mmCIF file of C-alpha atoms and ligand atoms in Angstrom:
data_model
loop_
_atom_site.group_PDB
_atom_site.id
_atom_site.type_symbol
_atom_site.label_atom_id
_atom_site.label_comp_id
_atom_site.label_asym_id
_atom_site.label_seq_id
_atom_site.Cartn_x
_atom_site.Cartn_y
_atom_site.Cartn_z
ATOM 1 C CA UNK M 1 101.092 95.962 72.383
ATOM 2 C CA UNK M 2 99.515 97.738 75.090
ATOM 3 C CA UNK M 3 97.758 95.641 77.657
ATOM 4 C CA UNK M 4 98.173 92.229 76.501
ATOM 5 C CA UNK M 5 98.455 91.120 80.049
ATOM 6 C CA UNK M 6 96.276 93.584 81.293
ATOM 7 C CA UNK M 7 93.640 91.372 84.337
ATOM 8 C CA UNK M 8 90.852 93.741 83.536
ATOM 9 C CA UNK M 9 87.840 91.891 82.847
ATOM 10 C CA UNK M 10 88.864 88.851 85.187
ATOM 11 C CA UNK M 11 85.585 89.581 87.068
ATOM 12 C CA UNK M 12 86.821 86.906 89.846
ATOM 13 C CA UNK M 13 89.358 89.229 91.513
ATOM 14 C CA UNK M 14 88.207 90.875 94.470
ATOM 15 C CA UNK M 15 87.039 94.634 94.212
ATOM 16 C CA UNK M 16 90.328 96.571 95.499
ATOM 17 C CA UNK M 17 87.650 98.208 98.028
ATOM 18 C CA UNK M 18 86.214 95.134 100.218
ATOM 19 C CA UNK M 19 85.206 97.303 103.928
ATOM 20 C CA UNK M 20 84.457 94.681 106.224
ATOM 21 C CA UNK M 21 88.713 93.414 105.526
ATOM 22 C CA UNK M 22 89.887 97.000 107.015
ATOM 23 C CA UNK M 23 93.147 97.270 105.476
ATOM 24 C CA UNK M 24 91.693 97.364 101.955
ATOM 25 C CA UNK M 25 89.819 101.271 103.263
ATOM 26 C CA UNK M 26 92.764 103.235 103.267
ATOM 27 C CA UNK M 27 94.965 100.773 101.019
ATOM 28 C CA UNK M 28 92.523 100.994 97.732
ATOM 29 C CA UNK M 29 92.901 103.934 95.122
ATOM 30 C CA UNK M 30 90.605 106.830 95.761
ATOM 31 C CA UNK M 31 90.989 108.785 92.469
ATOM 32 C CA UNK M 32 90.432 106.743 89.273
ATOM 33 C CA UNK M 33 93.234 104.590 88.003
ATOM 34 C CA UNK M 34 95.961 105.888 85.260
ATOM 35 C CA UNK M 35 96.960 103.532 82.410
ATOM 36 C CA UNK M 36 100.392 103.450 81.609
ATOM 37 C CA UNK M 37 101.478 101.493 78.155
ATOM 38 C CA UNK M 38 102.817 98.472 78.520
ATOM 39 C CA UNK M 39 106.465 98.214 77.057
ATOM 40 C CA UNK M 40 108.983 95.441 76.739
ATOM 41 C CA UNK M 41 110.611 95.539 80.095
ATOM 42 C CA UNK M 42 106.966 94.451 81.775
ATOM 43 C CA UNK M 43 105.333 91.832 78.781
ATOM 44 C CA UNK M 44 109.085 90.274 79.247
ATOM 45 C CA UNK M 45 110.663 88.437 82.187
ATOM 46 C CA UNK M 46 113.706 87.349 84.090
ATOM 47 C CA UNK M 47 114.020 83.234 83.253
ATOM 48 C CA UNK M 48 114.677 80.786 85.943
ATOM 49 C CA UNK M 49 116.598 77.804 85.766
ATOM 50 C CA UNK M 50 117.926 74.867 87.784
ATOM 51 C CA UNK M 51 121.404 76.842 88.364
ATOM 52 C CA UNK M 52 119.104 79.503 90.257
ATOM 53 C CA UNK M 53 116.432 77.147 91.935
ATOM 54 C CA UNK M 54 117.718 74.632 93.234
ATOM 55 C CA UNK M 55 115.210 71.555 94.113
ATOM 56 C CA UNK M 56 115.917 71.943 97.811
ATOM 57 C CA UNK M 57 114.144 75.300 97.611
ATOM 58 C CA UNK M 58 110.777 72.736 96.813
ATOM 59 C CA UNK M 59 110.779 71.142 100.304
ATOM 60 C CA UNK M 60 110.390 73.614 103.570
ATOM 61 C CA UNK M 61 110.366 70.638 105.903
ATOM 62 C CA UNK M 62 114.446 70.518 105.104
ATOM 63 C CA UNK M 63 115.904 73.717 105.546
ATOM 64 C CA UNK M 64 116.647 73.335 109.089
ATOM 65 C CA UNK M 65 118.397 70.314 112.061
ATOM 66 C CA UNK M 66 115.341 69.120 112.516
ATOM 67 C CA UNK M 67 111.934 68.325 111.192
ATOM 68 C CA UNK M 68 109.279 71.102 111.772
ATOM 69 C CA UNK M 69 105.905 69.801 114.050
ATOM 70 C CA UNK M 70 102.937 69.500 112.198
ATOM 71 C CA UNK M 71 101.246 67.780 109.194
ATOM 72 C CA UNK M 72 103.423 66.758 106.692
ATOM 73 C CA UNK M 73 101.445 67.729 103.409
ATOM 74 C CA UNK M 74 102.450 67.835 99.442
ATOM 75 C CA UNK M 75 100.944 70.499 97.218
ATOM 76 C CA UNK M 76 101.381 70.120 94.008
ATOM 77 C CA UNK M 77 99.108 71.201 90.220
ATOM 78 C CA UNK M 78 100.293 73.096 87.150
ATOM 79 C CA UNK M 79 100.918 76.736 85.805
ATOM 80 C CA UNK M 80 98.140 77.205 82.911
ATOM 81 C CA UNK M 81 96.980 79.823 80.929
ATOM 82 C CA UNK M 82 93.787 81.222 79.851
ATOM 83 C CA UNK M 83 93.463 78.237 76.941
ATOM 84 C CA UNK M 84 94.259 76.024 79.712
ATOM 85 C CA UNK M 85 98.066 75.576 78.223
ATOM 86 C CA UNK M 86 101.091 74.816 80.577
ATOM 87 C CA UNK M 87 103.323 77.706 81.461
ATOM 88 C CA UNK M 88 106.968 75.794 81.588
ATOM 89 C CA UNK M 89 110.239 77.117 83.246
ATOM 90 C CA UNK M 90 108.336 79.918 85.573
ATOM 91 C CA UNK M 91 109.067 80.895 89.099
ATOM 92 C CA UNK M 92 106.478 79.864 91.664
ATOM 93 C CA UNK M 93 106.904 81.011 95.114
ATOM 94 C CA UNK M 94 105.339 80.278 98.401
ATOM 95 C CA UNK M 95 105.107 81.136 102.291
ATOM 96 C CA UNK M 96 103.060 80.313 105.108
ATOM 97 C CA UNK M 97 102.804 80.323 108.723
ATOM 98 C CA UNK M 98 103.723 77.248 111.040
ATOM 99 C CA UNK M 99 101.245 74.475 112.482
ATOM 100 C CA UNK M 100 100.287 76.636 114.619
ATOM 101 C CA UNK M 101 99.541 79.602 112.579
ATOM 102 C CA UNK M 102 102.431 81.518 113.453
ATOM 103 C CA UNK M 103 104.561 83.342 111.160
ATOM 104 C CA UNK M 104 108.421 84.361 111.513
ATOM 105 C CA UNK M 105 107.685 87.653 111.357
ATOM 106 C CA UNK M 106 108.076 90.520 114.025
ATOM 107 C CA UNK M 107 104.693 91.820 113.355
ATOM 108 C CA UNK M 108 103.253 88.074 114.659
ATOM 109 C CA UNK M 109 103.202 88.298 118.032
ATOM 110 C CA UNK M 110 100.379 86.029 118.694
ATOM 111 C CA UNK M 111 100.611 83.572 121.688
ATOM 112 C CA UNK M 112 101.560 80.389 119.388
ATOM 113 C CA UNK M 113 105.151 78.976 119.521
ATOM 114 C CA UNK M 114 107.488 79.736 116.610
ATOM 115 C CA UNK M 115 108.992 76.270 115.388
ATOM 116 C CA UNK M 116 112.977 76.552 115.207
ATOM 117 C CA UNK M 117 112.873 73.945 111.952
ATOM 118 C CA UNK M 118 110.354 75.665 109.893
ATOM 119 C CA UNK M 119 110.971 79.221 107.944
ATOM 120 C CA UNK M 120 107.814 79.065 105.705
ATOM 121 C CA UNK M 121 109.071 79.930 102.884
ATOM 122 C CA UNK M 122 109.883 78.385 99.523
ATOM 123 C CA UNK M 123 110.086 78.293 95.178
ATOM 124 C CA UNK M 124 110.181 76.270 92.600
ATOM 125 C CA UNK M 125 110.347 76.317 88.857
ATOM 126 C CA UNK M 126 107.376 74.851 86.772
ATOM 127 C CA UNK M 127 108.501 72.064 84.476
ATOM 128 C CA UNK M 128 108.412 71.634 80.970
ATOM 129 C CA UNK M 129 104.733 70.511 81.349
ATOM 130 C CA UNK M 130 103.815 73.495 83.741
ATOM 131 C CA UNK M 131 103.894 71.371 86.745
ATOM 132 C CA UNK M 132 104.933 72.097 90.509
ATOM 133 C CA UNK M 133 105.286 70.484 93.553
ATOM 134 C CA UNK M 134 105.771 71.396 97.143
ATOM 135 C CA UNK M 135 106.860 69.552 100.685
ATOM 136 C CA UNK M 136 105.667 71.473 103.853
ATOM 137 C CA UNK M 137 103.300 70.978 106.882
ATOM 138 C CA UNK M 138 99.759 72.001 106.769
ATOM 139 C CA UNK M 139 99.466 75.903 108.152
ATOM 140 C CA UNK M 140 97.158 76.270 111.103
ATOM 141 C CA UNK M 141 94.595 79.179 111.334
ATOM 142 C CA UNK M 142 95.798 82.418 112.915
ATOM 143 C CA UNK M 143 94.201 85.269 114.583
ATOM 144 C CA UNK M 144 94.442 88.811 112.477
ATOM 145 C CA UNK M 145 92.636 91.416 114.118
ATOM 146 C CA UNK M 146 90.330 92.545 111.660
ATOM 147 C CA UNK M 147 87.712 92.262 113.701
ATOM 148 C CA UNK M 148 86.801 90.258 117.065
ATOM 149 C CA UNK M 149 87.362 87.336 116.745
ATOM 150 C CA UNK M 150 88.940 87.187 113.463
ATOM 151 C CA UNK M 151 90.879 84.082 112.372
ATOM 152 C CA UNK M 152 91.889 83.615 108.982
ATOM 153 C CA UNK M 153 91.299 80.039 107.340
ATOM 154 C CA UNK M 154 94.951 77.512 107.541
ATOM 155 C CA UNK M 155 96.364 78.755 103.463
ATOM 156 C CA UNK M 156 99.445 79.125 101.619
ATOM 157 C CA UNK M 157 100.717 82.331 100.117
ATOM 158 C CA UNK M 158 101.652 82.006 96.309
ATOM 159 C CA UNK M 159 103.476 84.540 94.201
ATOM 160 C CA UNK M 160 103.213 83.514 90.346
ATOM 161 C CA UNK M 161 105.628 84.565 87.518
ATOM 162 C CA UNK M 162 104.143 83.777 84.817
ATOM 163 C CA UNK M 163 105.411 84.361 81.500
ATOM 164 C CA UNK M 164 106.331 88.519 82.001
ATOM 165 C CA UNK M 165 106.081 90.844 85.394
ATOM 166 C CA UNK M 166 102.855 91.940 84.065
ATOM 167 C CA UNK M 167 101.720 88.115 84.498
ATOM 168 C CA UNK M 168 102.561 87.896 88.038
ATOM 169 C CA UNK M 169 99.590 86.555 90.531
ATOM 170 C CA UNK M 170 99.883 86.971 94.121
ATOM 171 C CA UNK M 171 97.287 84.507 95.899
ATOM 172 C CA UNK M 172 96.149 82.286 98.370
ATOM 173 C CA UNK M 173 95.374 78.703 98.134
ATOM 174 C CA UNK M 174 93.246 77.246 100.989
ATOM 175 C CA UNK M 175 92.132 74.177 101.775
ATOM 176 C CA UNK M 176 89.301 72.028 101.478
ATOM 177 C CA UNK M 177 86.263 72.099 104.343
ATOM 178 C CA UNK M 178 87.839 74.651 106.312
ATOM 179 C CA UNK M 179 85.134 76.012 109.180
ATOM 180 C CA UNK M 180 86.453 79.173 109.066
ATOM 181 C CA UNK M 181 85.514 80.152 105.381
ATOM 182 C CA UNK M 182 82.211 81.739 105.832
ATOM 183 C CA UNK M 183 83.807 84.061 108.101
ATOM 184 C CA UNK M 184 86.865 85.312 106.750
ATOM 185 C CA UNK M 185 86.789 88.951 104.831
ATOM 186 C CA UNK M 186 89.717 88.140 102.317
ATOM 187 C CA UNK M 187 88.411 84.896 101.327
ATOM 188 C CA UNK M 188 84.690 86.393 100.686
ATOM 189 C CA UNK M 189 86.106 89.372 99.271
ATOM 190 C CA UNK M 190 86.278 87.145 96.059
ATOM 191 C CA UNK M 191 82.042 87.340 95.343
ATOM 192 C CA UNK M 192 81.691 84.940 92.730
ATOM 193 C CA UNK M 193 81.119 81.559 94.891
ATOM 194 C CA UNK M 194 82.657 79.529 91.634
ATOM 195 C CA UNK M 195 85.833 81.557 91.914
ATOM 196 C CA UNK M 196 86.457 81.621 95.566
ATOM 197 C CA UNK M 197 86.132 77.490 94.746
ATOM 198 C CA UNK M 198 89.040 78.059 92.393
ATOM 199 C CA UNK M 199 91.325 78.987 95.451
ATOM 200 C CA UNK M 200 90.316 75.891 97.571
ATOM 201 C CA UNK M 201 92.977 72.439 96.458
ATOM 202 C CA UNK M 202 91.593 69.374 96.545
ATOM 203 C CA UNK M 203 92.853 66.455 98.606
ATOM 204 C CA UNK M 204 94.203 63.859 96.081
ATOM 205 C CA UNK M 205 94.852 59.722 97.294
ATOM 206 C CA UNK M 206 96.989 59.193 94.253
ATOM 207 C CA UNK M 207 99.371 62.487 94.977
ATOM 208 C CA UNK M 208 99.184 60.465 99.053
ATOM 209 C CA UNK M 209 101.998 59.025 100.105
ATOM 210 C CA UNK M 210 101.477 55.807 102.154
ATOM 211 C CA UNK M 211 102.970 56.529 105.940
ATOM 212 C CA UNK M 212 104.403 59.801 104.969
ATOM 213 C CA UNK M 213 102.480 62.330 103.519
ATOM 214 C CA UNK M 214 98.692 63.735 102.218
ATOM 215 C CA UNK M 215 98.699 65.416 99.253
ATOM 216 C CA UNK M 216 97.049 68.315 97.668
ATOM 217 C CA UNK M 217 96.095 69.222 93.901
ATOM 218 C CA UNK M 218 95.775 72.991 93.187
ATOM 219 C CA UNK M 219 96.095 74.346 89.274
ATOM 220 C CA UNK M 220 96.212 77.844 89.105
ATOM 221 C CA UNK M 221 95.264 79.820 86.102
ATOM 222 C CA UNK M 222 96.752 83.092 85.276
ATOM 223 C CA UNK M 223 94.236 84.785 83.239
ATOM 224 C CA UNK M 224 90.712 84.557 81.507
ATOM 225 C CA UNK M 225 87.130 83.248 82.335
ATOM 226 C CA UNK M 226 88.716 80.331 85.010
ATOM 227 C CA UNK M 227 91.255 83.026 86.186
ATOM 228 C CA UNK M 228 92.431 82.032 89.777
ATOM 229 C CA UNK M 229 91.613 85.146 91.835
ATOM 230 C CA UNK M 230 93.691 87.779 92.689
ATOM 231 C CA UNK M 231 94.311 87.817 96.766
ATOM 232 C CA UNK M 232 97.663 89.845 96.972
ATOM 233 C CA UNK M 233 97.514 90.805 100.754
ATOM 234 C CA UNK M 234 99.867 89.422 103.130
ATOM 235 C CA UNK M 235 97.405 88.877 106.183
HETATM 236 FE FE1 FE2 P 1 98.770 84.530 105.661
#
């Protein structure tokens, strides 16, 4: 039984020591990890439903008066394993900062407005085919004070269920083209160049909506060879 969900081996994750993204020096282990057997309470997991998540939760451009400023986007792809199979009925959650790259949080004190109509935050539950789909506005880039001149690339935050806590994925999806990738210490901290492609979406015409909305196209894979990679901090 023990680690059936274990991520070792998924060479695309990001070493938990990256130096030039700061936090990861005094955040990664310094002594050499324990294993602890996995047992039923972690290869099992809580099951969502509709009664929990409602389809509301799906749309952040909703939760308020008024409609938050910015781009309206939709982001949508599917939950797959390592054989590429759907994962049905699992939690996805996301958050992100406003359009313009501010986050509702009191350690964001950068000098861009907060937008009274957008939280940034929001889940849904992967369908019967492993798909998902979001509504929100297109995050803008933010300064994070890594470094001078730091500014992280515009992406969304994604927690992942998955089929047991063990399965759980904390990412980042970016976006396609983005200037601001060659410089960014999080997103280079993934070193395989076909990986860190695996957390760019692709724009997609036929997910467009005519006047309303572009659309996005992101799959995520929990485990294996086309893993999605591991990118679990909150900057
Ligand atoms: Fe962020």
């Amino acid at each position: 039984m023990s680690d059936v969900y274990s991520r070792a081996g998924d060479a695309a994750d990001p070493p938990s020591l990256s130096p030039a993204y700061r936090s990861t020096v005094v955040r990664s282990p310094s002594r050499p990890l324990i294993s602890i057997p996995q047992t039923l309470s972690e290869i099992t997991g809580p099951v969502y439903g509709h009664s929990d998540v409602k389809p509301e939760e799906a749309d952040l451009t909703t939760q308020h008066a008024g409609e938050p400023l910015g781009e309206r986007i939709i982001v949508k792809g599917r939950l797959l394993d390592e054989a590429g199979r759907p994962i049905p009925h699992s939690l996805v959650e996301i958050w992100q900062c406003n359009a313009a790259g501010r986050y509702i949080h009191v350690v964001d004190q950068h000098p861009a407005p907060l937008d009274p109509n957008f939280t940034g935050a929001g889940r849904c539950v992967t369908d019967a085919n492993g798909n998902y789909q979001f509504i929100t506005i297109k995050p803008g880039a933010y300064p994070w004070g890594n470094h001078h001149n730091a500014w992280r690339p515009a992406h969304i935050h994604f927690s992942l269920l998955g089929p047991s806590f063990l399965t759980r994925l904390v990412t980042q999806m970016y976006f396609p083209g983005d200037p601001l990738f060659a410089f960014d210490p999080i997103f280079n901290s993934v070193s395989d160049a076909k990986a860190r492609e695996r957390m760019i979406c692709r724009f997609d015409m036929d997910t467009t909506r005519p006047e309303w909305a572009l659309g996005y196209v992101w799959d995520i894979v929990l485990r294996g060879p086309a893993t999605t990679p591991l990118d679990d901090d909150h900057d």
